[in-house]
Tab-separated table of C-alpha atoms in Angstrom:
chain	number	residue	atom	x	y	z
N	951	UNK	CA	108.359	47.832	48.861
N	952	UNK	CA	107.086	51.438	48.905
N	953	UNK	CA	104.359	52.601	46.575
N	954	UNK	CA	106.803	54.710	44.545
N	955	UNK	CA	109.154	51.773	44.045
N	956	UNK	CA	106.267	49.516	43.064
N	957	UNK	CA	105.061	51.962	40.448
N	958	UNK	CA	108.549	52.662	39.074
N	959	UNK	CA	109.378	48.941	38.787
N	960	UNK	CA	105.965	48.244	37.356
N	961	UNK	CA	106.293	50.928	34.702
N	962	UNK	CA	109.730	49.621	33.672
N	963	UNK	CA	108.380	46.066	33.473
N	964	UNK	CA	105.287	47.230	31.622
N	965	UNK	CA	107.323	49.136	29.058
N	966	UNK	CA	109.543	46.103	28.439
N	967	UNK	CA	106.477	43.915	27.990
N	968	UNK	CA	104.952	46.396	25.529
N	969	UNK	CA	108.183	46.533	23.518
N	970	UNK	CA	108.991	50.148	24.356
N	971	UNK	CA	112.743	50.767	24.614
N	972	UNK	CA	114.617	53.461	26.469
N	973	UNK	CA	113.692	55.501	29.503
N	974	UNK	CA	110.380	57.238	30.040
N	975	UNK	CA	109.829	57.524	26.296
N	976	UNK	CA	106.833	59.048	24.569
N	977	UNK	CA	104.043	59.702	27.043
N	978	UNK	CA	101.489	59.196	24.302
N	979	UNK	CA	102.824	55.708	23.516
N	980	UNK	CA	102.936	54.889	27.203
N	981	UNK	CA	99.357	55.980	27.762
N	982	UNK	CA	98.151	54.008	24.729
N	983	UNK	CA	99.762	50.875	26.173
N	984	UNK	CA	97.949	51.297	29.476
N	985	UNK	CA	94.652	52.143	27.811
N	986	UNK	CA	94.856	49.092	25.541
N	987	UNK	CA	95.193	46.797	28.535
N	988	UNK	CA	92.543	48.702	30.447
N	989	UNK	CA	90.030	48.289	27.609
N	990	UNK	CA	90.694	44.536	27.345
N	991	UNK	CA	90.647	43.784	31.058
N	992	UNK	CA	87.979	46.199	32.233
N	993	UNK	CA	84.976	45.567	29.991
N	994	UNK	CA	82.453	46.976	32.453
N	995	UNK	CA	84.610	50.011	33.339
N	996	UNK	CA	84.374	49.253	37.059
N	997	UNK	CA	87.949	50.435	37.561
N	998	UNK	CA	89.438	53.799	36.683
N	999	UNK	CA	92.435	53.933	34.384
N	1000	UNK	CA	94.551	55.362	37.213
N	1001	UNK	CA	93.708	52.501	39.579
N	1002	UNK	CA	94.148	49.963	36.813
N	1003	UNK	CA	97.614	51.357	36.059
N	1004	UNK	CA	98.577	51.220	39.726
N	1005	UNK	CA	97.414	47.629	40.026
N	1006	UNK	CA	99.283	46.515	36.910
N	1007	UNK	CA	102.430	48.188	38.217
N	1008	UNK	CA	102.116	46.143	41.380
N	1009	UNK	CA	101.617	42.833	39.572
N	1010	UNK	CA	104.425	43.352	37.061
N	1011	UNK	CA	106.813	44.419	39.807
N	1012	UNK	CA	106.144	41.407	41.992
N	1013	UNK	CA	105.332	38.623	39.513
N	1014	UNK	CA	107.825	39.430	36.753
N	1015	UNK	CA	109.822	36.187	37.364
N	1016	UNK	CA	106.884	34.090	36.150
N	1017	UNK	CA	105.259	36.296	33.514
N	1018	UNK	CA	107.262	34.628	30.748
N	1019	UNK	CA	105.831	31.251	31.773
N	1020	UNK	CA	102.194	32.158	32.140
N	1021	UNK	CA	101.086	31.797	28.534
N	1022	UNK	CA	102.100	28.136	28.275
N	1023	UNK	CA	100.564	26.772	31.459
N	1024	UNK	CA	97.225	25.272	32.461
N	1025	UNK	CA	95.827	26.432	35.777
N	1026	UNK	CA	93.055	25.231	38.043
N	1027	UNK	CA	90.191	25.989	35.683
N	1028	UNK	CA	91.845	23.697	33.071
N	1029	UNK	CA	91.712	26.366	30.378
N	1030	UNK	CA	94.539	25.521	27.953
N	1031	UNK	CA	96.775	28.393	26.936
N	1032	UNK	CA	99.115	27.417	24.103
N	1033	UNK	CA	102.194	29.493	23.358
N	1034	UNK	CA	102.144	30.433	19.676
N	1035	UNK	CA	103.891	32.873	17.417
N	1036	UNK	CA	101.196	35.403	18.268
N	1037	UNK	CA	101.616	35.064	22.028
N	1038	UNK	CA	102.920	38.323	23.513
N	1039	UNK	CA	104.190	39.329	26.940
N	1040	UNK	CA	100.985	41.355	27.322
N	1041	UNK	CA	98.897	38.209	26.930
N	1042	UNK	CA	101.070	36.603	29.602
N	1043	UNK	CA	100.223	39.441	31.962
N	1044	UNK	CA	96.499	39.208	31.270
N	1045	UNK	CA	96.663	35.456	31.675
N	1046	UNK	CA	98.316	35.952	35.046
N	1047	UNK	CA	95.574	38.323	36.164
N	1048	UNK	CA	92.798	36.040	34.937
N	1049	UNK	CA	94.114	32.677	36.109
N	1050	UNK	CA	96.864	32.959	38.684
N	1051	UNK	CA	94.972	35.202	41.083
N	1052	UNK	CA	91.315	34.583	40.198
N	1053	UNK	CA	90.551	31.815	42.745
N	1054	UNK	CA	91.391	34.037	45.703
N	1055	UNK	CA	90.456	37.648	45.052
N	1056	UNK	CA	88.980	40.008	42.469
N	1057	UNK	CA	90.997	42.429	40.423
N	1058	UNK	CA	89.589	45.343	42.413
N	1059	UNK	CA	91.011	43.805	45.594
N	1060	UNK	CA	94.431	43.565	43.974
N	1061	UNK	CA	94.555	47.291	43.257
N	1062	UNK	CA	93.038	48.438	46.518
N	1063	UNK	CA	94.715	51.466	48.067
N	1064	UNK	CA	95.341	49.468	51.235
N	1065	UNK	CA	97.781	47.279	49.341
N	1066	UNK	CA	99.372	50.003	47.251
N	1067	UNK	CA	99.900	52.335	50.228
N	1068	UNK	CA	101.549	49.610	52.296
N	1069	UNK	CA	105.260	49.874	53.042
N	1070	UNK	CA	105.515	46.144	53.711
N	1071	UNK	CA	106.574	43.330	51.413
N	1072	UNK	CA	103.972	42.264	48.806
N	1073	UNK	CA	103.614	38.986	50.710
N	1074	UNK	CA	101.028	40.750	52.888
N	1075	UNK	CA	98.334	39.898	50.311
N	1076	UNK	CA	97.575	36.525	51.903
N	1077	UNK	CA	99.746	33.746	53.264
N	1078	UNK	CA	97.921	31.185	51.163
N	1079	UNK	CA	97.873	33.138	47.914
N	1080	UNK	CA	98.260	30.728	44.982
N	1081	UNK	CA	100.381	33.260	43.100
N	1082	UNK	CA	102.998	33.314	45.838
N	1083	UNK	CA	103.087	29.538	46.073
N	1084	UNK	CA	103.343	29.168	42.325
N	1085	UNK	CA	106.169	31.698	42.206
N	1086	UNK	CA	108.071	29.813	44.924
N	1087	UNK	CA	107.707	26.561	42.980
N	1088	UNK	CA	108.987	28.181	39.797
N	1089	UNK	CA	112.017	29.569	41.602
N	1090	UNK	CA	112.666	26.171	43.196
N	1091	UNK	CA	112.532	24.392	39.831
N	1092	UNK	CA	114.885	26.959	38.352
N	1093	UNK	CA	117.312	26.446	41.240
N	1094	UNK	CA	117.496	22.782	40.197
N	1095	UNK	CA	118.035	23.853	36.554
N	1096	UNK	CA	114.683	22.352	35.594
N	1097	UNK	CA	112.815	24.010	32.734
N	1098	UNK	CA	109.580	25.133	34.467
N	1099	UNK	CA	107.612	25.556	31.246
N	1100	UNK	CA	108.414	22.048	30.036
N	1101	UNK	CA	107.836	20.557	33.478
N	1102	UNK	CA	104.398	22.179	33.805
N	1103	UNK	CA	103.405	21.092	30.324
N	1104	UNK	CA	104.444	17.475	30.906
N	1105	UNK	CA	103.153	17.300	34.461
N	1106	UNK	CA	100.044	19.468	35.022
N	1107	UNK	CA	99.811	18.117	38.587
N	1108	UNK	CA	102.624	20.516	39.453
N	1109	UNK	CA	100.002	23.266	39.505
N	1110	UNK	CA	98.533	22.027	42.767
N	1111	UNK	CA	101.597	20.336	44.266
N	1112	UNK	CA	103.006	21.742	47.488
N	1113	UNK	CA	106.566	23.026	47.468
N	1114	UNK	CA	107.292	20.713	50.400
N	1115	UNK	CA	106.265	17.696	48.305
N	1116	UNK	CA	108.698	18.727	45.555
N	1117	UNK	CA	111.447	19.087	48.125
N	1118	UNK	CA	110.677	15.611	49.479
N	1119	UNK	CA	111.592	14.186	46.058
N	1120	UNK	CA	114.941	15.935	46.225
N	1121	UNK	CA	115.552	14.548	49.711
N	1122	UNK	CA	114.548	11.057	48.560
N	1123	UNK	CA	116.999	11.010	45.656
N	1124	UNK	CA	119.733	12.715	47.652
N	1125	UNK	CA	119.470	9.981	50.276
N	1126	UNK	CA	120.682	7.518	47.628
N	1127	UNK	CA	123.762	9.590	46.853
N	1128	UNK	CA	122.465	11.466	43.806
N	1129	UNK	CA	123.990	14.935	43.781
N	1130	UNK	CA	121.894	18.015	43.061
N	1131	UNK	CA	123.311	18.616	39.576
N	1132	UNK	CA	122.397	15.111	38.417
N	1133	UNK	CA	119.093	15.311	40.267
N	1134	UNK	CA	118.053	18.387	38.298
N	1135	UNK	CA	118.874	16.693	34.997
N	1136	UNK	CA	116.854	13.617	35.969
N	1137	UNK	CA	113.823	15.622	37.074
N	1138	UNK	CA	114.001	17.800	33.968
N	1139	UNK	CA	113.950	14.627	31.869
N	1140	UNK	CA	111.117	13.032	33.850
N	1141	UNK	CA	109.105	15.838	35.503
N	1142	UNK	CA	106.399	13.346	36.494
N	1143	UNK	CA	108.749	12.374	39.312
N	1144	UNK	CA	108.211	15.775	40.910
N	1145	UNK	CA	104.729	14.748	42.038
N	1146	UNK	CA	105.512	11.091	42.697
N	1147	UNK	CA	104.927	9.467	46.088
N	1148	UNK	CA	108.413	8.500	47.321
N	1149	UNK	CA	107.094	5.709	49.563
N	1150	UNK	CA	105.028	4.018	46.853
N	1151	UNK	CA	106.839	4.895	43.645
N	1152	UNK	CA	110.525	5.661	44.216
N	1153	UNK	CA	111.772	3.792	47.282
N	1154	UNK	CA	110.343	0.465	45.972
N	1155	UNK	CA	112.627	0.849	42.936
N	1156	UNK	CA	115.642	1.336	45.190
N	1157	UNK	CA	114.627	-1.653	47.317
N	1158	UNK	CA	114.231	-3.842	44.218
N	1159	UNK	CA	117.664	-2.895	42.905
N	1160	UNK	CA	119.270	-3.490	46.302
N	1161	UNK	CA	117.492	-6.676	47.372
N	1162	UNK	CA	116.439	-8.465	44.179
N	1163	UNK	CA	119.024	-7.415	41.623
N	1164	UNK	CA	121.633	-7.175	44.414
N	1165	UNK	CA	123.188	-3.947	43.212
N	1166	UNK	CA	125.593	-2.632	45.894
N	1167	UNK	CA	124.354	0.517	47.603
N	1168	UNK	CA	127.408	2.409	46.360
N	1169	UNK	CA	126.364	1.645	42.763
N	1170	UNK	CA	122.706	2.696	43.041
N	1171	UNK	CA	123.638	6.265	42.179
N	1172	UNK	CA	125.417	5.092	39.003
N	1173	UNK	CA	122.403	2.995	37.993
N	1174	UNK	CA	120.021	5.928	38.251
N	1175	UNK	CA	122.312	8.432	36.554
N	1176	UNK	CA	122.933	6.040	33.652
N	1177	UNK	CA	119.273	5.100	33.338
N	1178	UNK	CA	116.895	7.581	35.032
N	1179	UNK	CA	113.959	5.745	33.453
N	1180	UNK	CA	114.341	3.164	36.212
N	1181	UNK	CA	112.638	5.639	38.554
N	1182	UNK	CA	109.484	5.800	36.433
N	1183	UNK	CA	109.290	2.048	35.812
N	1184	UNK	CA	106.935	0.046	37.996
N	1185	UNK	CA	108.512	-2.782	39.960
N	1186	UNK	CA	105.749	-5.352	39.506
N	1187	UNK	CA	104.734	-4.625	35.922
N	1188	UNK	CA	108.133	-3.741	34.440
N	1189	UNK	CA	111.320	-4.283	36.439
N	1190	UNK	CA	110.538	-7.686	37.925
N	1191	UNK	CA	109.347	-9.343	34.652
N	1192	UNK	CA	112.390	-7.997	32.797
N	1193	UNK	CA	114.739	-9.183	35.540
N	1194	UNK	CA	113.276	-12.694	35.492
N	1195	UNK	CA	113.531	-12.828	31.682
N	1196	UNK	CA	117.173	-11.776	31.785
N	1197	UNK	CA	118.048	-14.319	34.479
N	1198	UNK	CA	116.592	-17.115	32.339
N	1199	UNK	CA	118.658	-15.816	29.445
N	1200	UNK	CA	121.827	-16.233	31.507
N	1201	UNK	CA	122.371	-13.000	33.409
N	1202	UNK	CA	123.294	-14.822	36.609
N	1203	UNK	CA	126.450	-15.499	38.593
N	1204	UNK	CA	129.465	-13.875	36.999
N	1205	UNK	CA	127.177	-12.507	34.276
N	1206	UNK	CA	124.582	-11.039	36.660
N	1207	UNK	CA	123.010	-7.625	36.124
N	1208	UNK	CA	125.309	-4.797	37.225
N	1209	UNK	CA	125.025	-1.019	37.194
N	1210	UNK	CA	126.240	-1.190	33.585
N	1211	UNK	CA	123.372	-3.416	32.481
N	1212	UNK	CA	120.449	-2.251	34.648
N	1213	UNK	CA	119.326	-0.288	31.574
N	1214	UNK	CA	117.986	-3.623	30.286
N	1215	UNK	CA	115.463	-3.703	33.128
N	1216	UNK	CA	113.401	-0.901	31.592
N	1217	UNK	CA	112.816	-2.922	28.390
N	1218	UNK	CA	109.386	-4.482	27.996
N	1219	UNK	CA	109.564	-8.268	27.797
N	1220	UNK	CA	106.799	-8.777	25.233
N	1221	UNK	CA	107.408	-5.772	23.000
N	1222	UNK	CA	111.181	-5.314	23.188
N	1223	UNK	CA	113.219	-8.191	24.601
N	1224	UNK	CA	111.394	-11.205	23.147
N	1225	UNK	CA	111.184	-9.821	19.569
N	1226	UNK	CA	114.951	-9.233	19.512
N	1227	UNK	CA	115.698	-12.744	20.698
N	1228	UNK	CA	113.270	-14.105	18.104
N	1229	UNK	CA	114.916	-12.050	15.346
N	1230	UNK	CA	118.364	-13.433	16.129
N	1231	UNK	CA	117.014	-16.965	16.357
N	1232	UNK	CA	115.364	-16.386	12.983
N	1233	UNK	CA	118.846	-16.170	11.475
N	1234	UNK	CA	119.331	-19.831	12.273
N	1235	UNK	CA	120.916	-19.567	15.713
N	1236	UNK	CA	119.785	-21.779	18.586
N	1237	UNK	CA	118.403	-20.193	21.750
N	1238	UNK	CA	121.539	-20.992	23.747
N	1239	UNK	CA	123.697	-19.496	20.971
N	1240	UNK	CA	121.661	-16.287	21.019
N	1241	UNK	CA	121.901	-16.226	24.818
N	1242	UNK	CA	125.703	-16.415	24.618
N	1243	UNK	CA	125.762	-13.622	22.041
N	1244	UNK	CA	123.649	-11.402	24.285
N	1245	UNK	CA	125.695	-12.190	27.391
N	1246	UNK	CA	128.858	-11.340	25.458
N	1247	UNK	CA	127.312	-8.089	24.200
N	1248	UNK	CA	124.315	-7.058	26.383
N	1249	UNK	CA	123.905	-3.845	24.410
N	1250	UNK	CA	122.342	-5.983	21.647
N	1251	UNK	CA	119.088	-5.911	23.598
N	1252	UNK	CA	118.964	-2.118	23.389
N	1253	UNK	CA	119.220	-1.955	19.585
N	1254	UNK	CA	116.317	-1.471	17.196
N	1255	UNK	CA	115.509	-4.342	14.865
N	1256	UNK	CA	114.548	-2.073	11.974
N	1257	UNK	CA	117.146	0.662	12.474
N	1258	UNK	CA	120.099	-1.488	13.532
N	1259	UNK	CA	119.853	-5.258	13.186
N	1260	UNK	CA	118.238	-5.442	9.768
N	1261	UNK	CA	120.345	-2.917	7.780
N	1262	UNK	CA	123.631	-4.103	9.304
N	1263	UNK	CA	122.740	-7.729	8.712
N	1264	UNK	CA	121.835	-7.031	5.087
N	1265	UNK	CA	125.139	-5.265	4.473
N	1266	UNK	CA	127.081	-8.046	6.188
N	1267	UNK	CA	125.462	-10.794	4.133
N	1268	UNK	CA	125.028	-9.059	0.774
N	1269	UNK	CA	128.003	-6.693	0.495
N	1270	UNK	CA	130.559	-8.358	2.735
N	1271	UNK	CA	129.534	-11.933	1.891
N	1272	UNK	CA	129.873	-12.616	5.599
N	1273	UNK	CA	129.407	-15.875	7.459
N	1274	UNK	CA	126.816	-15.950	10.249
N	1275	UNK	CA	129.257	-17.951	12.347
N	1276	UNK	CA	131.452	-14.861	12.504
N	1277	UNK	CA	128.519	-12.858	13.888
N	1278	UNK	CA	128.107	-15.513	16.538
N	1279	UNK	CA	131.748	-15.054	17.536
N	1280	UNK	CA	131.630	-11.273	17.298
N	1281	UNK	CA	128.087	-9.985	18.051
N	1282	UNK	CA	129.625	-6.604	18.871
N	1283	UNK	CA	129.458	-5.992	15.102
N	1284	UNK	CA	125.977	-4.530	15.653
N	1285	UNK	CA	127.422	-1.933	18.029
N	1286	UNK	CA	129.425	-0.130	15.347
N	1287	UNK	CA	128.155	2.648	13.104
N	1288	UNK	CA	127.177	1.307	9.708
N	1289	UNK	CA	128.024	4.354	7.600
N	1290	UNK	CA	130.850	5.827	9.647
N	1291	UNK	CA	132.854	2.695	10.364
N	1292	UNK	CA	131.584	-0.602	8.903
N	1293	UNK	CA	131.059	0.505	5.296
N	1294	UNK	CA	134.012	2.877	5.299
N	1295	UNK	CA	136.544	0.300	6.476
N	1296	UNK	CA	135.115	-2.534	4.424
N	1297	UNK	CA	135.347	-0.443	1.251
N	1298	UNK	CA	138.951	0.495	2.026
N	1299	UNK	CA	139.772	-3.205	2.301
N	1300	UNK	CA	137.921	-4.014	-0.928
N	1301	UNK	CA	139.765	-1.224	-2.738
N	1302	UNK	CA	143.023	-3.062	-2.089
N	1303	UNK	CA	141.490	-6.533	-2.392
N	1304	UNK	CA	142.163	-7.319	1.235
N	1305	UNK	CA	140.070	-8.914	3.977
N	1306	UNK	CA	140.149	-8.835	7.737
N	1307	UNK	CA	138.145	-10.537	10.535
N	1308	UNK	CA	135.344	-8.355	11.907
N	1309	UNK	CA	136.985	-7.917	15.285
N	1310	UNK	CA	140.302	-6.764	13.762
N	1311	UNK	CA	138.493	-4.493	11.317
N	1312	UNK	CA	136.242	-2.734	13.834
N	1313	UNK	CA	137.664	-2.808	17.355
N	1314	UNK	CA	140.698	-0.626	16.675
N	1315	UNK	CA	141.042	3.130	16.206
N	1316	UNK	CA	141.260	4.732	12.770
N	1317	UNK	CA	144.995	5.193	13.186
N	1318	UNK	CA	145.604	1.562	14.085
N	1319	UNK	CA	143.313	0.357	11.303
N	1320	UNK	CA	145.225	2.433	8.753
N	1321	UNK	CA	148.514	1.071	10.107
N	1322	UNK	CA	147.236	-2.497	9.748
N	1323	UNK	CA	146.037	-1.728	6.243
N	1324	UNK	CA	149.482	-0.425	5.259
N	1325	UNK	CA	151.189	-3.484	6.767
N	1326	UNK	CA	148.867	-5.796	4.821
N	1327	UNK	CA	149.540	-3.931	1.576
N	1328	UNK	CA	153.310	-4.095	2.095
N	1329	UNK	CA	153.097	-7.772	2.927
N	1330	UNK	CA	151.054	-8.355	-0.226
N	1331	UNK	CA	153.686	-6.556	-2.344
N	1332	UNK	CA	156.472	-8.636	-0.798
N	1333	UNK	CA	154.589	-11.859	-1.515
N	1334	UNK	CA	154.137	-10.865	-5.154
N	1335	UNK	CA	157.870	-10.185	-5.523
N	1336	UNK	CA	158.824	-13.658	-4.326
């Protein structure tokens, strides 16, 4: 990029960052913008305003793709920069100058005439420049539709990670049939995977699912897409204990874990699975009865005791005068929305002094439920006329 192009692009970028609209605009406003930055950056006045302006033009022109990210990232000196309502694009630029380039060269080097007079690409600065590497990583994350700001906040190790190591994660997941669109969603959800060691952290999960759980290779992709948390769950401390617990509960043979139920493997045995079994047994059910309920409706083990089991149980017993034996036969009751379906349909039945088994009341669509309700009302009228 020629010097003239650098300066023109830099001035345009600078004016956008300073909130100045239009073309060249008021020269006085433009000069005040440059001088404000010059005063902040150049405390000891070691650099002339003209050189400072030229250097800023160069940085804005080349690093504009990452300026919007700079104010919310931690770099190698571990100085936290939090994005707040007062954060401005100008502060992003200063942050870039202070942190992104500081480890490798001084500001005066950046604005040297040797660089500005060059007709080559800006990559001539240095092959190992951290700014270039960081920019490449940002562009790579964006190509995967990963939010770079969120990823860097959740995984600070991305600062020092090599681009090749990020690409190795993509290759690892792609080798198991996960397409790029799904891969980006998974990595955006769990950015810690971007700096994971495939050999020690990811492939062992695949091997466990294939060899221990006996998930067919063709279904591994479905397992991961349905439950990406599998990839950040340790085999020895999480997946294996959960798998053994579920096998004892009855998830074997025809009821074995499949790609539809591998989500249960990410549940902690002591803090999630056992308390739910204990809660159901506390209703008066035997262990084998609870096991049958869970096998019939595995999703029970994913529900919250306080937000699901308890309020739905209270409504069933107190408002519906239900029998626990019916819950044993139809544990799927806990899968339905309390306000949107259970209460609504129960109240419609009560309004007409009718009753219906849980399965008939809940498993059908609204249209079919209304049709059944009309049939029951007509039948009731006919019986009264006899």
